[in-house]
Amino acid sequence: MFEQVVSADERKRYSAMLATAADMLADEADVTANLANIGALVNMYMDRINWVGFYIMRDGVLVLGPFQGKPACVRIKPGFGVCGTAAAQRRVLVVEDVHRFEGHIACDSASNSEIVLPIYRQGEVYGVLDVDSPELARFGKLEEEVLGELASKISAFLG
């Protein structure tokens, strides 16, 4: 297991990201606009990542939503890949090496680690927040905590 070193600057950036996201969610009612801007915020404030976006549950399948990065897989069945597994199991998944994750769906071969967090609407999985990195073991407890808070803010906005 890799040890993550966290700087004070990193904590400040993440705090600014969360505060800005809260302001955005308070000022805008459109879901797509908010998800697009929140994806852009994560991309802007979180370093060493190569993809961030949302998959939204539609008719029992995760469908690509707003994102930043290279073109991605459009549909993911629950239980498949990291995103589908996180949605099906209703839990956060932090994968240090996606190439060791059985059933990983490789949309970008440059991605080596990933964190996926479910987003809820009225107690049901609405979708997932997905962040990829070209670094192995990029995401630690701090990112899990910060992105978890972000996912909670989005869930609260959705109602």
PDB file of C-alpha atoms in Angstrom:
ATOM      1  CA  MET A   1       0.000   0.000   0.000  1.00  0.00           C
ATOM      2  CA  PHE A   2       1.245   3.467  -0.880  1.00  0.00           C
ATOM      3  CA  GLU A   3       1.439   6.214   1.747  1.00  0.00           C
ATOM      4  CA  GLN A   4      -0.102   9.520   0.781  1.00  0.00           C
ATOM      5  CA  VAL A   5       1.472  12.805   1.841  1.00  0.00           C
ATOM      6  CA  VAL A   6      -1.019  15.664   2.196  1.00  0.00           C
ATOM      7  CA  SER A   7       0.043  19.304   2.123  1.00  0.00           C
ATOM      8  CA  ALA A   8      -1.665  22.256   3.797  1.00  0.00           C
ATOM      9  CA  ASP A   9      -2.060  23.785   0.332  1.00  0.00           C
ATOM     10  CA  GLU A  10      -3.966  20.699  -0.814  1.00  0.00           C
ATOM     11  CA  ARG A  11      -6.362  20.973   2.125  1.00  0.00           C
ATOM     12  CA  LYS A  12      -6.942  24.662   1.341  1.00  0.00           C
ATOM     13  CA  ARG A  13      -7.681  23.900  -2.302  1.00  0.00           C
ATOM     14  CA  TYR A  14     -10.153  21.176  -1.360  1.00  0.00           C
ATOM     15  CA  SER A  15     -11.880  23.494   1.139  1.00  0.00           C
ATOM     16  CA  ALA A  16     -12.194  26.145  -1.563  1.00  0.00           C
ATOM     17  CA  MET A  17     -13.577  23.541  -3.971  1.00  0.00           C
ATOM     18  CA  LEU A  18     -16.249  22.445  -1.475  1.00  0.00           C
ATOM     19  CA  ALA A  19     -17.238  26.022  -0.648  1.00  0.00           C
ATOM     20  CA  THR A  20     -17.526  26.931  -4.328  1.00  0.00           C
ATOM     21  CA  ALA A  21     -19.589  23.810  -5.044  1.00  0.00           C
ATOM     22  CA  ALA A  22     -21.962  24.664  -2.189  1.00  0.00           C
ATOM     23  CA  ASP A  23     -22.415  28.159  -3.602  1.00  0.00           C
ATOM     24  CA  MET A  24     -23.095  26.777  -7.082  1.00  0.00           C
ATOM     25  CA  LEU A  25     -25.678  24.319  -5.797  1.00  0.00           C
ATOM     26  CA  ALA A  26     -27.413  27.071  -3.826  1.00  0.00           C
ATOM     27  CA  ASP A  27     -27.603  29.449  -6.785  1.00  0.00           C
ATOM     28  CA  GLU A  28     -28.614  27.165  -9.683  1.00  0.00           C
ATOM     29  CA  ALA A  29     -31.526  24.723  -9.990  1.00  0.00           C
ATOM     30  CA  ASP A  30     -30.504  22.949 -13.213  1.00  0.00           C
ATOM     31  CA  VAL A  31     -28.965  19.528 -12.517  1.00  0.00           C
ATOM     32  CA  THR A  32     -26.955  19.293 -15.735  1.00  0.00           C
ATOM     33  CA  ALA A  33     -25.469  22.771 -15.307  1.00  0.00           C
ATOM     34  CA  ASN A  34     -24.517  22.012 -11.704  1.00  0.00           C
ATOM     35  CA  LEU A  35     -22.929  18.650 -12.507  1.00  0.00           C
ATOM     36  CA  ALA A  36     -20.991  20.189 -15.397  1.00  0.00           C
ATOM     37  CA  ASN A  37     -19.661  22.984 -13.198  1.00  0.00           C
ATOM     38  CA  ILE A  38     -18.859  20.658 -10.305  1.00  0.00           C
ATOM     39  CA  GLY A  39     -16.922  18.382 -12.660  1.00  0.00           C
ATOM     40  CA  ALA A  40     -15.005  21.437 -13.863  1.00  0.00           C
ATOM     41  CA  LEU A  41     -14.333  22.424 -10.228  1.00  0.00           C
ATOM     42  CA  VAL A  42     -12.900  19.020  -9.382  1.00  0.00           C
ATOM     43  CA  ASN A  43     -10.762  19.153 -12.516  1.00  0.00           C
ATOM     44  CA  MET A  44      -9.536  22.627 -11.555  1.00  0.00           C
ATOM     45  CA  TYR A  45      -8.843  21.994  -7.853  1.00  0.00           C
ATOM     46  CA  MET A  46      -7.625  18.383  -7.838  1.00  0.00           C
ATOM     47  CA  ASP A  47      -4.211  17.813  -9.329  1.00  0.00           C
ATOM     48  CA  ARG A  48      -2.819  14.674 -10.938  1.00  0.00           C
ATOM     49  CA  ILE A  49      -6.115  13.536 -12.473  1.00  0.00           C
ATOM     50  CA  ASN A  50      -6.960  12.889 -16.103  1.00  0.00           C
ATOM     51  CA  TRP A  51     -10.748  12.410 -16.049  1.00  0.00           C
ATOM     52  CA  VAL A  52     -13.645  13.493 -13.856  1.00  0.00           C
ATOM     53  CA  GLY A  53     -17.327  13.151 -14.505  1.00  0.00           C
ATOM     54  CA  PHE A  54     -20.688  11.706 -13.728  1.00  0.00           C
ATOM     55  CA  TYR A  55     -22.629   8.681 -14.825  1.00  0.00           C
ATOM     56  CA  ILE A  56     -26.381   9.015 -14.312  1.00  0.00           C
ATOM     57  CA  MET A  57     -28.729   6.049 -13.767  1.00  0.00           C
ATOM     58  CA  ARG A  58     -31.243   5.877 -16.622  1.00  0.00           C
ATOM     59  CA  ASP A  59     -33.540   2.884 -17.076  1.00  0.00           C
ATOM     60  CA  GLY A  60     -31.287   0.715 -14.903  1.00  0.00           C
ATOM     61  CA  VAL A  61     -28.032   1.622 -16.710  1.00  0.00           C
ATOM     62  CA  LEU A  62     -25.386   4.231 -15.911  1.00  0.00           C
ATOM     63  CA  VAL A  63     -25.254   6.729 -18.789  1.00  0.00           C
ATOM     64  CA  LEU A  64     -22.423   9.202 -19.321  1.00  0.00           C
ATOM     65  CA  GLY A  65     -23.213  12.662 -17.989  1.00  0.00           C
ATOM     66  CA  PRO A  66     -21.175  15.854 -17.766  1.00  0.00           C
ATOM     67  CA  PHE A  67     -17.430  15.210 -17.687  1.00  0.00           C
ATOM     68  CA  GLN A  68     -13.945  16.638 -18.236  1.00  0.00           C
ATOM     69  CA  GLY A  69     -11.372  14.542 -20.090  1.00  0.00           C
ATOM     70  CA  LYS A  70     -11.116  12.254 -23.084  1.00  0.00           C
ATOM     71  CA  PRO A  71     -14.266  10.714 -24.579  1.00  0.00           C
ATOM     72  CA  ALA A  72     -15.574   7.953 -22.322  1.00  0.00           C
ATOM     73  CA  CYS A  73     -17.723   4.856 -22.270  1.00  0.00           C
ATOM     74  CA  VAL A  74     -21.344   5.891 -22.731  1.00  0.00           C
ATOM     75  CA  ARG A  75     -23.236   3.115 -20.916  1.00  0.00           C
ATOM     76  CA  ILE A  76     -22.199   0.956 -17.976  1.00  0.00           C
ATOM     77  CA  LYS A  77     -24.360  -1.789 -16.505  1.00  0.00           C
ATOM     78  CA  PRO A  78     -24.595  -1.957 -12.709  1.00  0.00           C
ATOM     79  CA  GLY A  79     -22.057  -4.464 -11.413  1.00  0.00           C
ATOM     80  CA  PHE A  80     -19.619  -3.892 -14.286  1.00  0.00           C
ATOM     81  CA  GLY A  81     -16.396  -1.931 -14.024  1.00  0.00           C
ATOM     82  CA  VAL A  82     -15.564   0.288 -11.076  1.00  0.00           C
ATOM     83  CA  CYS A  83     -18.499   2.650 -11.681  1.00  0.00           C
ATOM     84  CA  GLY A  84     -21.074  -0.088 -12.094  1.00  0.00           C
ATOM     85  CA  THR A  85     -19.749  -1.961  -9.061  1.00  0.00           C
ATOM     86  CA  ALA A  86     -19.848   1.163  -6.864  1.00  0.00           C
ATOM     87  CA  ALA A  87     -23.438   1.811  -7.975  1.00  0.00           C
ATOM     88  CA  ALA A  88     -24.563  -1.795  -7.471  1.00  0.00           C
ATOM     89  CA  GLN A  89     -22.881  -2.094  -4.069  1.00  0.00           C
ATOM     90  CA  ARG A  90     -23.915   1.433  -3.043  1.00  0.00           C
ATOM     91  CA  ARG A  91     -20.454   2.231  -1.706  1.00  0.00           C
ATOM     92  CA  VAL A  92     -17.354   4.253  -2.436  1.00  0.00           C
ATOM     93  CA  LEU A  93     -14.660   2.383  -4.317  1.00  0.00           C
ATOM     94  CA  VAL A  94     -11.033   3.493  -4.228  1.00  0.00           C
ATOM     95  CA  VAL A  95      -8.941   1.457  -6.640  1.00  0.00           C
ATOM     96  CA  GLU A  96      -5.163   1.883  -6.362  1.00  0.00           C
ATOM     97  CA  ASP A  97      -4.462  -0.015  -9.604  1.00  0.00           C
ATOM     98  CA  VAL A  98      -7.375  -0.301 -12.026  1.00  0.00           C
ATOM     99  CA  HIS A  99      -5.496  -2.929 -14.043  1.00  0.00           C
ATOM    100  CA  ARG A 100      -5.883  -5.286 -11.070  1.00  0.00           C
ATOM    101  CA  PHE A 101      -9.625  -4.628 -10.731  1.00  0.00           C
ATOM    102  CA  GLU A 102     -11.465  -7.574 -12.250  1.00  0.00           C
ATOM    103  CA  GLY A 103     -13.813  -6.334 -14.942  1.00  0.00           C
ATOM    104  CA  HIS A 104     -12.296  -2.856 -15.180  1.00  0.00           C
ATOM    105  CA  ILE A 105     -13.614  -0.972 -18.209  1.00  0.00           C
ATOM    106  CA  ALA A 106     -10.685   0.860 -19.793  1.00  0.00           C
ATOM    107  CA  CYS A 107     -12.002   4.019 -21.440  1.00  0.00           C
ATOM    108  CA  ASP A 108      -8.595   5.726 -21.218  1.00  0.00           C
ATOM    109  CA  SER A 109      -5.516   3.498 -21.123  1.00  0.00           C
ATOM    110  CA  ALA A 110      -3.619   6.286 -19.311  1.00  0.00           C
ATOM    111  CA  SER A 111      -5.783   5.853 -16.182  1.00  0.00           C
ATOM    112  CA  ASN A 112      -4.146   3.812 -13.437  1.00  0.00           C
ATOM    113  CA  SER A 113      -6.200   4.586 -10.324  1.00  0.00           C
ATOM    114  CA  GLU A 114      -9.790   5.601  -9.717  1.00  0.00           C
ATOM    115  CA  ILE A 115     -12.274   6.694  -7.086  1.00  0.00           C
ATOM    116  CA  VAL A 116     -16.027   6.323  -7.595  1.00  0.00           C
ATOM    117  CA  LEU A 117     -18.690   7.647  -5.237  1.00  0.00           C
ATOM    118  CA  PRO A 118     -22.430   6.970  -5.456  1.00  0.00           C
ATOM    119  CA  ILE A 119     -24.804   9.931  -5.547  1.00  0.00           C
ATOM    120  CA  TYR A 120     -28.322   9.452  -4.184  1.00  0.00           C
ATOM    121  CA  ARG A 121     -31.725  10.937  -4.876  1.00  0.00           C
ATOM    122  CA  GLN A 122     -34.487  10.072  -2.421  1.00  0.00           C
ATOM    123  CA  GLY A 123     -32.485   7.101  -1.139  1.00  0.00           C
ATOM    124  CA  GLU A 124     -31.887   5.553  -4.575  1.00  0.00           C
ATOM    125  CA  VAL A 125     -28.658   5.623  -6.586  1.00  0.00           C
ATOM    126  CA  TYR A 126     -28.997   8.586  -8.936  1.00  0.00           C
ATOM    127  CA  GLY A 127     -25.525   8.104 -10.407  1.00  0.00           C
ATOM    128  CA  VAL A 128     -21.841   8.176  -9.573  1.00  0.00           C
ATOM    129  CA  LEU A 129     -19.008  10.670  -9.423  1.00  0.00           C
ATOM    130  CA  ASP A 130     -15.957   9.136 -11.119  1.00  0.00           C
ATOM    131  CA  VAL A 131     -12.390  10.503 -10.919  1.00  0.00           C
ATOM    132  CA  ASP A 132      -9.414   8.865 -12.653  1.00  0.00           C
ATOM    133  CA  SER A 133      -5.675   9.455 -12.391  1.00  0.00           C
ATOM    134  CA  PRO A 134      -2.663   8.389 -14.433  1.00  0.00           C
ATOM    135  CA  GLU A 135      -0.858   7.744 -11.093  1.00  0.00           C
ATOM    136  CA  LEU A 136      -1.102   4.504  -9.183  1.00  0.00           C
ATOM    137  CA  ALA A 137      -2.732   4.920  -5.744  1.00  0.00           C
ATOM    138  CA  ARG A 138      -3.528   8.607  -6.370  1.00  0.00           C
ATOM    139  CA  PHE A 139      -6.586   8.700  -4.110  1.00  0.00           C
ATOM    140  CA  GLY A 140      -6.273   8.431  -0.353  1.00  0.00           C
ATOM    141  CA  LYS A 141      -8.390   9.057   2.719  1.00  0.00           C
ATOM    142  CA  LEU A 142      -8.398  12.819   2.155  1.00  0.00           C
ATOM    143  CA  GLU A 143      -9.816  12.524  -1.368  1.00  0.00           C
ATOM    144  CA  GLU A 144     -12.344   9.956  -0.178  1.00  0.00           C
ATOM    145  CA  GLU A 145     -13.445  12.338   2.573  1.00  0.00           C
ATOM    146  CA  VAL A 146     -13.547  15.475   0.396  1.00  0.00           C
ATOM    147  CA  LEU A 147     -15.225  13.837  -2.593  1.00  0.00           C
ATOM    148  CA  GLY A 148     -17.607  12.088  -0.182  1.00  0.00           C
ATOM    149  CA  GLU A 149     -18.618  15.489   1.173  1.00  0.00           C
ATOM    150  CA  LEU A 150     -19.051  16.730  -2.393  1.00  0.00           C
ATOM    151  CA  ALA A 151     -21.220  13.725  -3.294  1.00  0.00           C
ATOM    152  CA  SER A 152     -23.305  14.373  -0.165  1.00  0.00           C
ATOM    153  CA  LYS A 153     -23.831  17.996  -1.189  1.00  0.00           C
ATOM    154  CA  ILE A 154     -24.984  16.866  -4.630  1.00  0.00           C
ATOM    155  CA  SER A 155     -27.312  14.253  -3.090  1.00  0.00           C
ATOM    156  CA  ALA A 156     -28.819  16.911  -0.802  1.00  0.00           C
ATOM    157  CA  PHE A 157     -29.334  19.214  -3.799  1.00  0.00           C
ATOM    158  CA  LEU A 158     -31.124  16.406  -5.679  1.00  0.00           C
ATOM    159  CA  GLY A 159     -33.436  15.822  -2.724  1.00  0.00           C
TER     160      GLY A 159
END
